[in-house]
Amino acid sequence: TGRETELESLKCWLSGSGRFAVLLGMQGIGKSSLAAMAFADAGLPAMWHRASALDSAERFAAELARFAVLPGFAFQGSRHPDAREVSAALCSDRKNRLVVVSGYSHAAASLDPLLEALVHGVGGLKIVLCCEAKPSFYGVPETSGGSVTEINLGGLDAEETAELLEKRGISGRANAK
C-alpha cells in the first residue's frame, strides 16, 4: 500500500547495471514486503537471507557459494570457504541472480567486509539489503556512480494509512488517525 514509486524504482534497478539496492527505513515499515512484491515475478534465481547477530562473513559466503553453485567450492562437514575467495568468484560470475538480505542491521559488522568486496564486482549478482540504518561499506562514489541505489521508505500519508488499515480489517478515518 502506498509504495508504487519505490516498487517501480526496485524494478528499474533490477533491469539496470547497479549491483546493490539498499532499502532504508525503520523496523516494520515494509522493506522486506516491498522486496518480495518487486521480485515475485522477476524470473531470476533468488536467495533470501534473514540476517542475525550470529552471522559471520564465512557462513554467509558459504551460503552464497551454495546458492550460486560456484565451481570449485565443495563443502565437507562444517568447513566454510574463505569469504575472499567466494567474493572474487561472485564478482566475476556472469549468471544473473538475486540475493535479498533482510534484517541486515543485525549482522552489519560481520557482513560488511564481504559486501564491500562485492560492491565493485561486474558479475550478474544483484543484492538487496533491507536496513534500518545506512550501511558503512559504501559511500558517495558508489551511489553517484550507480553501483548502489538507495531507496528510503518513509511513513504513509493519511489516505495510504487508511487503505492499509482497511486491508487489515480496521475501517474508518477515525481509526486511521
PDB file of N, CA and C in Angstrom, residues 7-21 38-39 42 44 96-98 124 126 128 146 149:
ATOM      1  N   LEU A   7       8.331   0.696  -5.478  1.00  0.00           N
ATOM      2  CA  LEU A   7       8.210  -0.576  -6.195  1.00  0.00           C
ATOM      3  C   LEU A   7       8.759  -0.440  -7.620  1.00  0.00           C
ATOM      4  N   GLU A   8       8.390   0.644  -8.286  1.00  0.00           N
ATOM      5  CA  GLU A   8       8.874   0.884  -9.643  1.00  0.00           C
ATOM      6  C   GLU A   8      10.387   1.114  -9.650  1.00  0.00           C
ATOM      7  N   SER A   9      10.907   1.812  -8.635  1.00  0.00           N
ATOM      8  CA  SER A   9      12.351   2.039  -8.541  1.00  0.00           C
ATOM      9  C   SER A   9      13.112   0.719  -8.420  1.00  0.00           C
ATOM     10  N   LEU A  10      12.585  -0.196  -7.603  1.00  0.00           N
ATOM     11  CA  LEU A  10      13.238  -1.504  -7.452  1.00  0.00           C
ATOM     12  C   LEU A  10      13.211  -2.302  -8.749  1.00  0.00           C
ATOM     13  N   LYS A  11      12.095  -2.269  -9.435  1.00  0.00           N
ATOM     14  CA  LYS A  11      12.001  -3.000 -10.709  1.00  0.00           C
ATOM     15  C   LYS A  11      12.962  -2.420 -11.742  1.00  0.00           C
ATOM     16  N   CYS A  12      13.092  -1.095 -11.784  1.00  0.00           N
ATOM     17  CA  CYS A  12      14.052  -0.456 -12.699  1.00  0.00           C
ATOM     18  C   CYS A  12      15.478  -0.824 -12.322  1.00  0.00           C
ATOM     19  N   TRP A  13      15.770  -0.820 -11.015  1.00  0.00           N
ATOM     20  CA  TRP A  13      17.101  -1.186 -10.556  1.00  0.00           C
ATOM     21  C   TRP A  13      17.466  -2.602 -11.015  1.00  0.00           C
ATOM     22  N   LEU A  14      16.507  -3.515 -10.918  1.00  0.00           N
ATOM     23  CA  LEU A  14      16.768  -4.907 -11.288  1.00  0.00           C
ATOM     24  C   LEU A  14      17.188  -5.031 -12.749  1.00  0.00           C
ATOM     25  N   SER A  15      16.637  -4.208 -13.607  1.00  0.00           N
ATOM     26  CA  SER A  15      16.990  -4.287 -15.027  1.00  0.00           C
ATOM     27  C   SER A  15      18.220  -3.453 -15.375  1.00  0.00           C
ATOM     28  N   GLY A  16      18.739  -2.697 -14.419  1.00  0.00           N
ATOM     29  CA  GLY A  16      19.911  -1.860 -14.666  1.00  0.00           C
ATOM     30  C   GLY A  16      21.213  -2.576 -14.348  1.00  0.00           C
ATOM     31  N   SER A  17      22.283  -1.802 -14.313  1.00  0.00           N
ATOM     32  CA  SER A  17      23.604  -2.395 -14.114  1.00  0.00           C
ATOM     33  C   SER A  17      24.094  -2.325 -12.672  1.00  0.00           C
ATOM     34  N   GLY A  18      23.401  -1.613 -11.797  1.00  0.00           N
ATOM     35  CA  GLY A  18      23.838  -1.494 -10.409  1.00  0.00           C
ATOM     36  C   GLY A  18      23.807  -2.826  -9.691  1.00  0.00           C
ATOM     37  N   ARG A  19      24.721  -3.014  -8.777  1.00  0.00           N
ATOM     38  CA  ARG A  19      24.833  -4.282  -8.068  1.00  0.00           C
ATOM     39  C   ARG A  19      24.016  -4.314  -6.784  1.00  0.00           C
ATOM     40  N   PHE A  20      23.908  -3.198  -6.062  1.00  0.00           N
ATOM     41  CA  PHE A  20      23.226  -3.169  -4.771  1.00  0.00           C
ATOM     42  C   PHE A  20      22.026  -2.235  -4.795  1.00  0.00           C
ATOM     43  N   ALA A  21      20.949  -2.671  -4.152  1.00  0.00           N
ATOM     44  CA  ALA A  21      19.827  -1.790  -3.809  1.00  0.00           C
ATOM     45  C   ALA A  21      19.719  -1.844  -2.293  1.00  0.00           C
ATOM     46  N   ALA A  38       8.351  -6.672  -5.340  1.00  0.00           N
ATOM     47  CA  ALA A  38       9.104  -6.224  -6.506  1.00  0.00           C
ATOM     48  C   ALA A  38       9.682  -7.392  -7.299  1.00  0.00           C
ATOM     49  N   PHE A  39      10.069  -8.457  -6.596  1.00  0.00           N
ATOM     50  CA  PHE A  39      10.796  -9.526  -7.266  1.00  0.00           C
ATOM     51  C   PHE A  39      10.014 -10.828  -7.397  1.00  0.00           C
ATOM     52  N   ALA A  42      10.236 -11.852 -11.010  1.00  0.00           N
ATOM     53  CA  ALA A  42      11.465 -11.395 -11.670  1.00  0.00           C
ATOM     54  C   ALA A  42      12.054 -12.450 -12.601  1.00  0.00           C
ATOM     55  N   LEU A  44      14.333 -14.602 -11.864  1.00  0.00           N
ATOM     56  CA  LEU A  44      15.736 -14.853 -11.538  1.00  0.00           C
ATOM     57  C   LEU A  44      15.830 -15.840 -10.385  1.00  0.00           C
ATOM     58  N   ASN A  96      22.951 -14.247 -13.878  1.00  0.00           N
ATOM     59  CA  ASN A  96      22.068 -13.320 -13.185  1.00  0.00           C
ATOM     60  C   ASN A  96      21.384 -14.015 -12.021  1.00  0.00           C
ATOM     61  N   ARG A  97      21.579 -13.454 -10.837  1.00  0.00           N
ATOM     62  CA  ARG A  97      20.986 -13.985  -9.611  1.00  0.00           C
ATOM     63  C   ARG A  97      20.628 -12.821  -8.704  1.00  0.00           C
ATOM     64  N   LEU A  98      19.701 -13.095  -7.775  1.00  0.00           N
ATOM     65  CA  LEU A  98      19.248 -12.072  -6.844  1.00  0.00           C
ATOM     66  C   LEU A  98      19.384 -12.587  -5.424  1.00  0.00           C
ATOM     67  N   GLY A 124      26.817 -10.870 -12.581  1.00  0.00           N
ATOM     68  CA  GLY A 124      25.370 -10.748 -12.667  1.00  0.00           C
ATOM     69  C   GLY A 124      24.646 -10.764 -11.341  1.00  0.00           C
ATOM     70  N   LYS A 126      22.930  -9.571  -8.100  1.00  0.00           N
ATOM     71  CA  LYS A 126      22.279  -8.362  -7.601  1.00  0.00           C
ATOM     72  C   LYS A 126      21.935  -8.605  -6.138  1.00  0.00           C
ATOM     73  N   VAL A 128      20.046  -7.033  -2.586  1.00  0.00           N
ATOM     74  CA  VAL A 128      19.155  -6.071  -1.941  1.00  0.00           C
ATOM     75  C   VAL A 128      19.353  -6.192  -0.438  1.00  0.00           C
ATOM     76  N   GLY A 146      26.404   4.738  -9.497  1.00  0.00           N
ATOM     77  CA  GLY A 146      25.355   3.820  -9.921  1.00  0.00           C
ATOM     78  C   GLY A 146      25.497   2.387  -9.447  1.00  0.00           C
ATOM     79  N   THR A 149      22.074   1.744  -5.264  1.00  0.00           N
ATOM     80  CA  THR A 149      20.855   2.552  -5.307  1.00  0.00           C
ATOM     81  C   THR A 149      20.225   2.525  -3.926  1.00  0.00           C
TER      82      THR A 149
END
